[in-house]
Short mmCIF file of C-alpha atoms and ligand atoms in Angstrom, two decimals:
data_model
loop_
_atom_site.label_atom_id
_atom_site.label_comp_id
_atom_site.label_asym_id
_atom_site.label_seq_id
_atom_site.Cartn_x
_atom_site.Cartn_y
_atom_site.Cartn_z
CA MET A 1 10.36 -56.01 -6.63
CA THR A 2 10.18 -55.59 -2.86
CA ILE A 3 7.04 -56.60 -1.04
CA GLN A 4 6.41 -53.03 0.09
CA ARG A 5 6.58 -51.70 -3.48
CA ARG A 6 4.28 -54.44 -4.80
CA VAL A 7 1.73 -53.70 -2.06
CA LEU A 8 1.82 -50.02 -2.90
CA LEU A 9 1.36 -50.69 -6.60
CA GLN A 10 -1.57 -52.99 -5.92
CA ALA A 11 -3.14 -50.45 -3.61
CA GLY A 12 -2.75 -47.78 -6.27
CA ALA A 13 -4.32 -49.98 -8.94
CA GLY A 14 -7.23 -50.71 -6.59
CA LEU A 15 -7.83 -47.04 -6.07
CA LEU A 16 -7.91 -46.41 -9.79
CA THR A 17 -10.28 -49.32 -10.40
CA GLY A 18 -12.52 -48.21 -7.56
CA ALA A 19 -12.66 -44.68 -8.88
CA ALA A 20 -13.52 -45.86 -12.35
CA LEU A 21 -16.45 -47.88 -11.02
CA LEU A 22 -18.03 -45.02 -9.08
CA PRO A 23 -21.27 -43.72 -10.54
CA TYR A 24 -20.93 -40.31 -12.17
CA GLY A 25 -23.16 -38.54 -9.65
CA LEU A 26 -20.95 -39.56 -6.73
CA HIS A 27 -17.90 -37.93 -8.37
CA GLN A 28 -19.83 -34.72 -8.69
CA ALA A 29 -20.99 -34.79 -5.08
CA ARG A 30 -17.41 -35.19 -3.83
CA ALA A 31 -16.26 -32.09 -5.70
CA ALA A 32 -19.26 -29.93 -4.88
CA ALA A 33 -17.84 -27.87 -2.02
CA PRO A 34 -19.15 -24.31 -2.06
CA PHE A 35 -16.74 -21.56 -3.11
CA ARG A 36 -15.68 -19.72 0.03
CA ASN A 37 -15.09 -16.30 -1.56
CA ASP A 38 -13.17 -15.08 1.47
CA VAL A 39 -9.55 -14.00 1.84
CA PRO A 40 -7.04 -14.59 4.64
CA PRO A 41 -5.94 -11.70 6.87
CA ALA A 42 -3.24 -9.92 4.89
CA TRP A 43 -0.10 -9.12 6.83
CA TYR A 44 3.55 -9.93 6.17
CA ARG A 45 6.32 -9.84 8.76
CA PHE A 46 10.08 -9.71 8.27
CA ARG A 47 13.24 -8.65 10.09
CA PHE A 48 14.79 -5.43 8.94
CA GLY A 49 18.16 -4.74 10.55
CA GLU A 50 17.44 -4.67 14.28
CA TYR A 51 13.78 -3.89 13.66
CA GLU A 52 10.74 -6.05 13.05
CA ALA A 53 8.59 -4.89 10.15
CA THR A 54 4.98 -5.89 9.51
CA ILE A 55 3.26 -4.84 6.31
CA ILE A 56 -0.49 -4.62 6.81
CA SER A 57 -2.99 -4.44 3.98
CA ASP A 58 -5.91 -2.04 4.00
CA GLY A 59 -7.34 -4.08 1.12
CA ARG A 60 -7.41 -3.55 -2.61
CA LEU A 61 -8.27 -0.20 -4.10
CA PRO A 62 -9.85 -0.59 -7.55
CA LEU A 63 -9.29 2.49 -9.72
CA GLY A 64 -11.59 1.28 -12.50
CA LYS A 65 -10.86 2.23 -16.08
CA PRO A 66 -7.26 3.42 -16.15
CA GLU A 67 -7.54 6.16 -18.79
CA PRO A 68 -9.23 8.82 -16.56
CA ALA A 69 -6.52 8.32 -13.92
CA PHE A 70 -3.85 9.30 -16.46
CA PRO A 71 -5.67 12.07 -18.34
CA ALA A 72 -2.66 13.46 -20.21
CA SER A 73 -1.47 10.06 -21.49
CA PRO A 74 -2.35 8.38 -24.82
CA PRO A 75 -5.06 5.77 -24.08
CA ILE A 76 -3.59 3.36 -26.64
CA GLU A 77 -0.25 3.42 -24.80
CA ILE A 78 -1.93 2.81 -21.43
CA VAL A 79 -3.70 -0.24 -22.85
CA SER A 80 -0.62 -1.69 -24.54
CA LEU A 81 1.59 -1.22 -21.46
CA LEU A 82 -0.98 -3.02 -19.30
CA ARG A 83 -1.47 -5.82 -21.84
CA ASP A 84 2.28 -6.30 -22.30
CA ASN A 85 2.59 -6.77 -18.55
CA PHE A 86 -0.30 -9.25 -18.28
CA LEU A 87 -2.60 -6.80 -16.53
CA PRO A 88 -6.25 -6.20 -17.48
CA PRO A 89 -6.34 -3.19 -19.82
CA ASP A 90 -9.80 -2.05 -18.70
CA ALA A 91 -9.39 -2.04 -14.89
CA ALA A 92 -6.47 -0.80 -12.81
CA THR A 93 -6.16 -2.06 -9.26
CA LEU A 94 -3.91 -0.63 -6.58
CA GLU A 95 -2.95 -2.28 -3.29
CA GLN A 96 -2.68 -0.48 0.05
CA ASN A 97 0.42 -1.60 1.92
CA ALA A 98 0.82 0.11 5.29
CA LEU A 99 3.84 -0.56 7.50
CA VAL A 100 4.21 -1.15 11.22
CA LEU A 101 7.78 -0.89 12.41
CA ASN A 102 8.77 -2.22 15.82
CA THR A 103 12.05 -0.50 16.69
CA GLY A 104 12.27 -2.20 20.07
CA ARG A 105 11.39 1.15 21.69
CA GLN A 106 8.37 2.22 19.64
CA LEU A 107 5.64 0.80 17.41
CA ILE A 108 5.36 3.10 14.42
CA LEU A 109 2.57 2.88 11.84
CA PHE A 110 3.13 4.39 8.40
CA ASP A 111 -0.27 5.48 6.94
CA THR A 112 -3.65 4.20 8.08
CA GLY A 113 -5.70 3.19 5.02
CA MET A 114 -9.26 4.36 4.29
CA GLY A 115 -10.96 3.42 7.55
CA GLU A 116 -14.65 4.06 8.20
CA SER A 117 -14.58 7.62 9.52
CA MET A 118 -16.41 9.21 6.59
CA GLY A 119 -19.46 6.96 6.23
CA ALA A 120 -20.35 6.22 2.60
CA ASP A 121 -17.40 8.33 1.39
CA SER A 122 -15.08 5.84 3.10
CA ARG A 123 -16.19 3.38 0.43
CA MET A 124 -15.50 5.73 -2.47
CA PHE A 125 -13.30 3.03 -4.00
CA GLY A 126 -15.68 0.18 -3.21
CA PRO A 127 -16.08 -2.35 -0.39
CA THR A 128 -12.58 -3.88 -0.44
CA THR A 129 -10.81 -1.04 1.42
CA GLY A 130 -10.81 -0.22 5.14
CA ARG A 131 -9.32 -3.48 6.41
CA LEU A 132 -6.23 -2.17 8.17
CA LEU A 133 -7.49 -2.37 11.77
CA ALA A 134 -8.80 -5.93 11.37
CA ASN A 135 -5.62 -7.04 9.63
CA MET A 136 -3.47 -5.32 12.25
CA ARG A 137 -5.26 -7.18 15.05
CA ALA A 138 -4.94 -10.44 13.11
CA SER A 139 -1.17 -9.83 12.96
CA GLY A 140 -1.06 -9.63 16.77
CA ILE A 141 -0.69 -5.84 16.99
CA GLN A 142 -3.37 -3.83 18.81
CA PRO A 143 -4.12 -0.25 17.66
CA GLU A 144 -3.70 0.93 21.29
CA GLN A 145 -0.05 -0.16 21.13
CA ILE A 146 0.85 2.24 18.31
CA ASP A 147 3.09 5.04 19.62
CA LEU A 148 3.42 7.08 16.46
CA VAL A 149 1.51 7.28 13.16
CA VAL A 150 3.68 8.65 10.37
CA LEU A 151 1.77 9.97 7.36
CA SER A 152 3.13 10.20 3.84
CA HIS A 153 0.33 12.68 3.09
CA ALA A 154 -3.23 13.54 4.11
CA HIS A 155 -5.29 11.80 1.39
CA SER A 156 -8.24 9.56 2.22
CA ASP A 157 -6.46 6.23 1.72
CA HIS A 158 -3.60 7.31 4.02
CA CYS A 159 -5.16 9.11 6.99
CA TRP A 160 -8.88 8.41 7.16
CA ALA A 161 -8.49 5.56 9.66
CA LEU A 162 -7.01 7.85 12.32
CA VAL A 163 -10.51 8.04 13.82
CA ASP A 164 -13.69 5.96 13.69
CA ALA A 165 -17.10 7.05 12.37
CA ASN A 166 -17.79 8.87 15.68
CA GLY A 167 -14.54 10.80 15.48
CA LYS A 168 -12.95 8.72 18.26
CA LYS A 169 -9.22 8.00 17.96
CA ASN A 170 -8.41 4.55 16.62
CA PHE A 171 -4.85 4.96 17.95
CA PRO A 172 -5.48 6.54 21.37
CA ASN A 173 -1.85 6.47 22.51
CA ALA A 174 -0.24 7.68 19.29
CA GLN A 175 1.31 10.91 18.15
CA VAL A 176 0.79 11.78 14.48
CA ALA A 177 3.66 12.94 12.27
CA VAL A 178 2.74 14.83 9.08
CA SER A 179 4.30 17.58 7.01
CA GLU A 180 3.17 21.07 7.99
CA ALA A 181 2.40 21.82 4.32
CA ASP A 182 -0.09 18.92 4.07
CA LEU A 183 -1.63 19.67 7.46
CA ARG A 184 -2.30 23.28 6.45
CA TYR A 185 -3.47 22.49 2.90
CA TRP A 186 -5.88 19.64 3.69
CA THR A 187 -7.50 21.38 6.66
CA ASP A 188 -8.16 24.63 4.78
CA ASP A 189 -11.72 25.05 3.46
CA GLY A 190 -10.32 27.64 1.03
CA ASN A 191 -8.88 24.74 -1.00
CA LYS A 192 -12.34 23.26 -1.68
CA ARG A 193 -12.15 23.99 -5.40
CA GLY A 194 -11.17 22.13 -8.55
CA PRO A 195 -12.02 18.40 -8.77
CA ALA A 196 -15.17 17.18 -6.97
CA PHE A 197 -13.20 15.01 -4.54
CA MET A 198 -11.49 18.05 -2.96
CA THR A 199 -14.42 18.86 -0.65
CA THR A 200 -14.66 15.27 0.59
CA PHE A 201 -10.89 14.96 0.99
CA ILE A 202 -10.66 18.17 3.03
CA ASP A 203 -13.65 17.26 5.24
CA GLY A 204 -12.09 13.83 5.86
CA ALA A 205 -8.63 15.20 6.65
CA LYS A 206 -10.11 17.76 9.05
CA LYS A 207 -12.12 15.12 10.92
CA ASN A 208 -9.19 12.71 11.19
CA LEU A 209 -6.32 15.11 11.89
CA SER A 210 -8.17 17.41 14.29
CA ALA A 211 -8.64 14.56 16.78
CA TYR A 212 -4.85 14.52 17.25
CA ARG A 213 -4.30 18.30 17.20
CA ASP A 214 -2.50 18.22 20.57
CA ARG A 215 -0.41 15.19 19.57
CA MET A 216 0.99 16.41 16.23
CA VAL A 217 4.63 16.19 15.19
CA MET A 218 5.62 18.39 12.26
CA VAL A 219 7.76 16.60 9.69
CA ARG A 220 10.55 18.54 7.96
CA ASP A 221 12.66 17.52 4.98
CA GLY A 222 15.75 15.72 6.28
CA GLY A 223 14.41 15.67 9.83
CA GLU A 224 14.18 12.52 11.96
CA VAL A 225 10.70 11.43 13.07
CA ALA A 226 12.27 8.65 15.16
CA PRO A 227 15.86 7.40 15.46
CA GLY A 228 16.97 6.19 12.01
CA ILE A 229 13.75 7.33 10.31
CA THR A 230 14.29 10.40 8.13
CA ALA A 231 11.78 12.42 6.11
CA ILE A 232 12.43 12.99 2.40
CA SER A 233 10.23 15.75 1.00
CA ALA A 234 8.65 14.51 -2.26
CA PRO A 235 6.05 17.15 -3.20
CA GLY A 236 3.64 17.11 -6.12
CA HIS A 237 1.15 14.35 -5.40
CA THR A 238 0.28 16.62 -2.47
CA VAL A 239 2.03 19.83 -1.43
CA GLY A 240 3.71 18.13 1.51
CA HIS A 241 3.96 14.52 0.29
CA THR A 242 6.84 12.83 2.10
CA CYS A 243 8.84 9.61 1.70
CA TYR A 244 10.71 8.12 4.65
CA SER A 245 14.13 6.52 4.79
CA ILE A 246 14.39 3.82 7.46
CA THR A 247 17.88 2.70 8.46
CA SER A 248 18.81 -0.04 10.93
CA ALA A 249 22.06 -1.97 11.31
CA GLY A 250 23.43 -0.59 8.05
CA GLN A 251 20.36 -1.47 5.95
CA THR A 252 18.08 1.14 4.43
CA MET A 253 14.49 0.77 3.27
CA VAL A 254 12.58 3.67 1.72
CA TYR A 255 8.84 3.96 2.36
CA THR A 256 7.75 5.81 -0.76
CA GLY A 257 4.04 6.42 -0.05
CA ASP A 258 2.43 7.67 -3.29
CA LEU A 259 5.59 8.58 -5.18
CA ALA A 260 4.30 6.23 -7.91
CA HIS A 261 0.83 4.67 -7.91
CA HIS A 262 1.32 2.01 -10.55
CA HIS A 263 4.29 -0.35 -10.81
CA VAL A 264 4.12 -0.54 -14.61
CA LEU A 265 2.60 2.68 -15.89
CA LEU A 266 4.47 5.14 -13.68
CA LEU A 267 7.79 3.32 -13.58
CA GLN A 268 7.94 2.84 -17.34
CA ARG A 269 6.51 6.33 -17.92
CA PRO A 270 7.62 8.32 -14.82
CA LEU A 271 6.64 11.68 -16.34
CA TRP A 272 2.99 10.72 -16.82
CA GLU A 273 0.53 12.74 -14.79
CA PHE A 274 -1.86 11.15 -12.30
CA SER A 275 -5.38 12.53 -11.78
CA PHE A 276 -5.22 12.75 -7.97
CA ASP A 277 -1.98 14.79 -8.00
CA THR A 278 -2.32 18.29 -6.54
CA ASP A 279 0.45 19.46 -8.90
CA PRO A 280 0.85 16.75 -11.58
CA LYS A 281 3.88 18.38 -13.22
CA GLN A 282 5.77 18.77 -9.95
CA SER A 283 4.75 15.21 -9.02
CA ALA A 284 6.24 13.87 -12.27
CA GLN A 285 9.52 15.73 -11.69
CA THR A 286 9.71 14.50 -8.09
CA ARG A 287 8.97 10.93 -9.21
CA SER A 288 11.70 11.02 -11.86
CA ARG A 289 14.26 12.43 -9.46
CA MET A 290 13.39 9.96 -6.67
CA LEU A 291 13.27 6.92 -8.96
CA ASP A 292 16.74 7.84 -10.24
CA ARG A 293 17.96 8.05 -6.66
CA LEU A 294 16.33 4.74 -5.65
CA ALA A 295 17.79 2.95 -8.69
CA ASN A 296 21.24 4.33 -7.87
CA ASP A 297 21.12 3.60 -4.14
CA LYS A 298 19.60 0.13 -4.68
CA HIS A 299 17.79 0.41 -1.36
CA LEU A 300 14.83 -1.78 -0.53
CA VAL A 301 11.58 0.05 -1.37
CA LEU A 302 8.16 -0.28 0.21
CA SER A 303 5.57 1.23 -2.12
CA TYR A 304 2.08 1.80 -0.70
CA HIS A 305 0.11 1.05 -3.88
CA PHE A 306 2.28 -1.57 -5.63
CA PRO A 307 1.33 -5.29 -5.78
CA TRP A 308 1.11 -6.83 -2.34
CA PRO A 309 3.15 -6.56 -0.17
CA GLY A 310 4.80 -3.71 -2.09
CA LEU A 311 8.41 -4.64 -1.33
CA GLY A 312 11.05 -4.56 -4.04
CA HIS A 313 13.67 -2.59 -5.90
CA VAL A 314 13.62 0.05 -8.61
CA VAL A 315 15.70 -1.10 -11.57
CA ARG A 316 16.85 1.21 -14.35
CA SER A 317 15.59 0.14 -17.80
CA GLY A 318 16.72 2.37 -20.65
CA SER A 319 15.53 5.87 -19.86
CA ALA A 320 12.86 4.57 -17.45
CA TYR A 321 12.50 1.94 -14.70
CA GLU A 322 11.09 -1.46 -13.85
CA TRP A 323 9.88 -2.95 -10.59
CA ALA A 324 11.74 -6.00 -9.21
CA ALA A 325 9.45 -7.46 -6.54
CA GLU A 326 11.18 -8.91 -3.48
CA PRO A 327 10.30 -12.59 -2.98
CA MET A 328 8.20 -13.15 0.14
CA ASP A 329 9.53 -15.52 2.79
CA LEU A 330 6.54 -17.29 4.35
CA THR A 331 8.39 -20.26 5.71
CA GLY A 332 10.76 -18.64 8.23
ZN1 ZN B 401 -2.66 6.68 -2.03
#
């Protein structure tokens, strides 16, 4: 045995002996640090082709009991699918993964999160949403730097952080790209009918979108909102819901917005209907068609509500699909 090894062994034995001799109360005192109950700023940065992408969390969005969110689906099947995938069967949680793309010429934000523009209604899903601006600043990006906000659709969790509680622009130098169908639908008081949330959603969309009325870009199916960024009309969840294909240096990533809200339930059962869909049957058909396309093309997918940070691939599994999450690289 070398001297160094013997010294180490002796030191180790001493530590053990010392620990064993400590009075019980001292052990307890050493371990009694308070729980911090806080979370780190949530952003994730990676290179995509010639672009730099930063996914920014708006925080978790708890849906609560899953059955009401899938009203046409057998409750027993909802529970067993969640259990089989190690998810709590009595509480569904969605993430909110927004994207900032630095193309070298522009900083483009895809969806804004819930924000604080609508007072108590901005917390309709609880206190964990509305973190996008803080997380964006923590990532080193200032809201004033955003040149273009691209919206998948005009729901609360995607456009309500365009303005603050006073109606002031959070992104004062940005244009806003949205489908004409969604802009018309969600700013029309005539659509305040049906589910109770419709009135709140329309009031919120009007407040947020009207602040940018002279800086609007209308998105059309197949049209480019910026070089290499193409709109793919995916209606159903809302009348003008849109996915975006982002291509750089031969790589393509598809920002799917709310094509599917749950990575298990709506990939394994793509034809299930979701309670916040404007047209649930059209939404299911669109989802099926798009998932088929994504599985065939094998493109990288960024899904707004899937587990953080929402990056992965759609994999065919029998007559349905599974989600293959992309490993995160946090070490550079
Ligand atoms: Zn959403």
